[in-house]
Amino acid sequence: MLEGPESFGNFAGRASSKWRRFPEDVLPMHVAEMDLEVAEPIRRRLVEMVNNSDMGYLGPLPELAPAFKKFAKNRWNWEIDDQGIRLATDVGVAAVEILRKVAKPGDRVLINSPTYSSFFKWIAEVEMVPHDAPLVLRENRWSLNLDAIEEAFKAGVRVYLLCSPQNPVGTVHTREELSRVAELAAKYGALVVSDEIHAPLSWKPFTPFLSLGESANDHAVTITSTSKAWNTAGLKAGFLISQSSAIKDVMRSLPEAMNWRASLLGAFSMVEAYKNGENWLDETVKIIHENFTFLRFELAKQLPKAKFFDMSATYLAWLDLSAYGLDNLQGRLLQDGKVAVVSGPEHSHDGKYQDFIRFNFATSQTRISEAVRRMASVLEA
Ligand SMILES: Cc1ncc(COP(=O)(O)O)c(C=O)c1O
């Protein structure tokens, strides 16, 4: 295994999916886990709970609303409605249960490809159908196509799974774009399900959908968790937030099991992250932003024909490798280069993005450089 700087963990003995999916000689740059040490306040809280054998079911969690309220105000100047929070097993379960409640099998769900690959699995799980309004590339930034979104609403689509910020392109949608989405949702009576799990990892100003005023409150629910930004995905806890009485009523009618199926350790790690994890978060955003610049530099040096785009959040790079004209990119990089990435077509429902990959750069610069070197050994050969 390659060494990393001090802030990166010692991976030996880690058992998460990132370290088990592929053989040891493969560099895992695929799944969205960071190689950082988890924030000390979270680890301390978990150790206390484990030492106290405090591992029962998750009951009420009155600590979450004030902790998130303070964080959201401080970070995004968002005054949340603390009566609108509901715990969920994780973000995926929240999305699935909301879809099940507000739509029926066969209904269309609006997405913007390229988007998080599990969106397609969640939509399939509830027997619905994705309706794509693809992002468009403008000035090297992947952006929402507001006209295509309106066309979808006009065509009768009534639920919109928005990825904000957007995995895998790292776009932070602007306040103006999101305000227009809120206006359109109000005009056509649609519900926006805004997945904001990556929001704390933004280095440009992020706009929470529910900070946009009445139209947004009346037509949206936000689903989120600290599990991505504080790197605790295996702990299983998330929540949703709604801010109008009509949407709150719908969310109250979601299955109680969402709460029971969340983990006590995960729930308290969320409280700890919002209360005491902001310094760690600031440091992490700085590191991934530096890595973004480093990756751009490495690509220019080692893979000069790769196209890399502007990003404002997250550690997942979307790379266009079409200039190399290689079939089965992800398979070849894995087999011949011993680098695991996520294949482009997983980010659409219809096989688009064959020439793209998603590459996780939340690791040491040594490993980023080595992964790019291995990719170059396949692509530049
Ligand atoms: C946009 C987005 N939503 C949700 C998730 C997964 O969240 P959870 O593990 O809480 O279901 C991810 C994981 O990478 C993600 O990128």
mmCIF file of N, CA, C and O and ligand atoms in Angstrom, residues 32 89-93 116 118-119 122 163-167 195-198 224-225 227-228 233 236-238 315-316 358, ligand 1:
data_model
loop_
_atom_site.group_PDB
_atom_site.id
_atom_site.type_symbol
_atom_site.label_atom_id
_atom_site.label_comp_id
_atom_site.label_asym_id
_atom_site.label_seq_id
_atom_site.Cartn_x
_atom_site.Cartn_y
_atom_site.Cartn_z
ATOM 1 N N ALA A 32 -17.589 6.504 -2.829
ATOM 2 C CA ALA A 32 -17.451 7.826 -2.183
ATOM 3 C C ALA A 32 -17.187 7.685 -0.681
ATOM 4 O O ALA A 32 -18.060 7.913 0.157
ATOM 5 N N THR A 89 -33.338 6.219 8.013
ATOM 6 C CA THR A 89 -32.273 5.215 8.082
ATOM 7 C C THR A 89 -31.009 5.716 7.383
ATOM 8 O O THR A 89 -29.903 5.572 7.888
ATOM 9 N N ASP A 90 -31.203 6.279 6.224
ATOM 10 C CA ASP A 90 -30.117 6.940 5.499
ATOM 11 C C ASP A 90 -30.783 7.756 4.391
ATOM 12 O O ASP A 90 -32.017 7.780 4.288
ATOM 13 N N VAL A 91 -30.001 8.407 3.572
ATOM 14 C CA VAL A 91 -30.581 9.283 2.547
ATOM 15 C C VAL A 91 -31.325 8.452 1.495
ATOM 16 O O VAL A 91 -32.402 8.825 1.024
ATOM 17 N N GLY A 92 -30.746 7.301 1.144
ATOM 18 C CA GLY A 92 -31.390 6.439 0.151
ATOM 19 C C GLY A 92 -32.769 5.982 0.612
ATOM 20 O O GLY A 92 -33.745 6.033 -0.156
ATOM 21 N N VAL A 93 -32.861 5.563 1.857
ATOM 22 C CA VAL A 93 -34.163 5.102 2.373
ATOM 23 C C VAL A 93 -35.152 6.272 2.419
ATOM 24 O O VAL A 93 -36.335 6.123 2.065
ATOM 25 N N TYR A 116 -25.871 10.893 -9.531
ATOM 26 C CA TYR A 116 -25.484 9.808 -8.615
ATOM 27 C C TYR A 116 -26.142 8.490 -9.036
ATOM 28 O O TYR A 116 -27.370 8.422 -9.153
ATOM 29 N N SER A 118 -26.948 5.719 -7.722
ATOM 30 C CA SER A 118 -27.999 5.069 -6.922
ATOM 31 C C SER A 118 -29.371 5.690 -7.156
ATOM 32 O O SER A 118 -30.386 5.061 -6.854
ATOM 33 N N PHE A 119 -29.427 6.917 -7.677
ATOM 34 C CA PHE A 119 -30.747 7.500 -7.978
ATOM 35 C C PHE A 119 -31.543 6.528 -8.864
ATOM 36 O O PHE A 119 -32.743 6.354 -8.683
ATOM 37 N N TRP A 122 -32.819 3.644 -6.755
ATOM 38 C CA TRP A 122 -33.945 4.040 -5.896
ATOM 39 C C TRP A 122 -35.227 4.142 -6.724
ATOM 40 O O TRP A 122 -36.288 3.697 -6.299
ATOM 41 N N CYS A 163 -29.901 16.693 -7.254
ATOM 42 C CA CYS A 163 -28.656 16.386 -6.554
ATOM 43 C C CYS A 163 -27.910 17.712 -6.358
ATOM 44 O O CYS A 163 -27.405 18.289 -7.309
ATOM 45 N N SER A 164 -27.847 18.182 -5.125
ATOM 46 C CA SER A 164 -27.386 19.543 -4.874
ATOM 47 C C SER A 164 -26.513 19.602 -3.621
ATOM 48 O O SER A 164 -27.055 19.506 -2.524
ATOM 49 N N PRO A 165 -25.203 19.791 -3.788
ATOM 50 C CA PRO A 165 -24.405 19.823 -5.005
ATOM 51 C C PRO A 165 -24.475 18.489 -5.756
ATOM 52 O O PRO A 165 -24.864 17.477 -5.186
ATOM 53 N N GLN A 166 -24.052 18.556 -7.020
ATOM 54 C CA GLN A 166 -24.261 17.411 -7.895
ATOM 55 C C GLN A 166 -23.068 16.454 -7.923
ATOM 56 O O GLN A 166 -21.963 16.830 -8.320
ATOM 57 N N ASN A 167 -23.319 15.237 -7.473
ATOM 58 C CA ASN A 167 -22.428 14.103 -7.687
ATOM 59 C C ASN A 167 -22.804 13.541 -9.051
ATOM 60 O O ASN A 167 -23.983 13.291 -9.257
ATOM 61 N N ASP A 195 -31.469 16.401 -2.597
ATOM 62 C CA ASP A 195 -30.467 15.594 -1.889
ATOM 63 C C ASP A 195 -29.233 16.476 -1.666
ATOM 64 O O ASP A 195 -28.491 16.785 -2.596
ATOM 65 N N GLU A 196 -29.045 16.891 -0.402
ATOM 66 C CA GLU A 196 -27.979 17.858 -0.087
ATOM 67 C C GLU A 196 -26.871 17.223 0.749
ATOM 68 O O GLU A 196 -26.182 17.892 1.525
ATOM 69 N N ILE A 197 -26.663 15.942 0.563
ATOM 70 C CA ILE A 197 -25.690 15.220 1.393
ATOM 71 C C ILE A 197 -24.266 15.759 1.206
ATOM 72 O O ILE A 197 -23.466 15.727 2.128
ATOM 73 N N HIS A 198 -23.949 16.278 0.004
ATOM 74 C CA HIS A 198 -22.584 16.770 -0.234
ATOM 75 C C HIS A 198 -22.395 18.244 0.143
ATOM 76 O O HIS A 198 -21.286 18.767 0.026
ATOM 77 N N THR A 224 -30.843 14.556 3.754
ATOM 78 C CA THR A 224 -29.411 14.731 3.976
ATOM 79 C C THR A 224 -28.917 13.888 5.142
ATOM 80 O O THR A 224 -29.678 13.162 5.782
ATOM 81 N N SER A 225 -27.630 14.006 5.392
ATOM 82 C CA SER A 225 -26.978 13.280 6.472
ATOM 83 C C SER A 225 -25.584 13.881 6.625
ATOM 84 O O SER A 225 -25.106 14.570 5.716
ATOM 85 N N SER A 227 -23.183 11.806 6.884
ATOM 86 C CA SER A 227 -22.378 10.611 6.626
ATOM 87 C C SER A 227 -21.376 10.789 5.485
ATOM 88 O O SER A 227 -20.340 10.125 5.453
ATOM 89 N N LYS A 228 -21.676 11.681 4.545
ATOM 90 C CA LYS A 228 -20.754 11.868 3.421
ATOM 91 C C LYS A 228 -19.651 12.855 3.818
ATOM 92 O O LYS A 228 -18.469 12.562 3.689
ATOM 93 N N ALA A 233 -20.269 6.782 6.448
ATOM 94 C CA ALA A 233 -21.397 6.193 5.702
ATOM 95 C C ALA A 233 -21.880 4.870 6.293
ATOM 96 O O ALA A 233 -23.058 4.533 6.198
ATOM 97 N N LYS A 236 -25.090 4.550 9.167
ATOM 98 C CA LYS A 236 -26.524 4.494 8.866
ATOM 99 C C LYS A 236 -27.408 5.419 9.691
ATOM 100 O O LYS A 236 -28.051 5.014 10.674
ATOM 101 N N ALA A 237 -27.442 6.652 9.297
ATOM 102 C CA ALA A 237 -28.439 7.588 9.816
ATOM 103 C C ALA A 237 -28.515 8.768 8.865
ATOM 104 O O ALA A 237 -27.513 9.165 8.266
ATOM 105 N N GLY A 238 -29.698 9.305 8.726
ATOM 106 C CA GLY A 238 -29.894 10.491 7.909
ATOM 107 C C GLY A 238 -31.167 11.176 8.387
ATOM 108 O O GLY A 238 -31.775 10.752 9.374
ATOM 109 N N TYR A 315 -15.423 15.543 -3.697
ATOM 110 C CA TYR A 315 -14.121 14.989 -4.070
ATOM 111 C C TYR A 315 -14.258 13.971 -5.189
ATOM 112 O O TYR A 315 -13.482 13.045 -5.300
ATOM 113 N N LEU A 316 -15.322 14.142 -6.000
ATOM 114 C CA LEU A 316 -15.588 13.187 -7.077
ATOM 115 C C LEU A 316 -15.413 13.901 -8.410
ATOM 116 O O LEU A 316 -16.209 14.777 -8.761
ATOM 117 N N ARG A 358 -15.877 8.447 -13.133
ATOM 118 C CA ARG A 358 -15.867 9.223 -11.888
ATOM 119 C C ARG A 358 -14.695 8.759 -11.057
ATOM 120 O O ARG A 358 -14.499 7.556 -10.866
HETATM 121 C C1 LIG B 1 -25.845 12.367 -3.790
HETATM 122 C C2 LIG B 1 -25.789 11.228 -2.831
HETATM 123 N N1 LIG B 1 -26.893 10.911 -2.120
HETATM 124 C C3 LIG B 1 -26.885 9.890 -1.242
HETATM 125 C C4 LIG B 1 -25.757 9.118 -1.046
HETATM 126 C C5 LIG B 1 -25.811 7.949 -0.112
HETATM 127 O O1 LIG B 1 -26.376 8.326 1.086
HETATM 128 P P1 LIG B 1 -26.815 7.220 2.134
HETATM 129 O O2 LIG B 1 -25.649 6.333 2.367
HETATM 130 O O3 LIG B 1 -27.193 8.037 3.326
HETATM 131 O O4 LIG B 1 -27.994 6.520 1.518
HETATM 132 C C6 LIG B 1 -24.599 9.405 -1.762
HETATM 133 C C7 LIG B 1 -23.400 8.574 -1.598
HETATM 134 O O5 LIG B 1 -22.394 8.726 -2.209
HETATM 135 C C8 LIG B 1 -24.611 10.485 -2.667
HETATM 136 O O6 LIG B 1 -23.530 10.812 -3.388
#
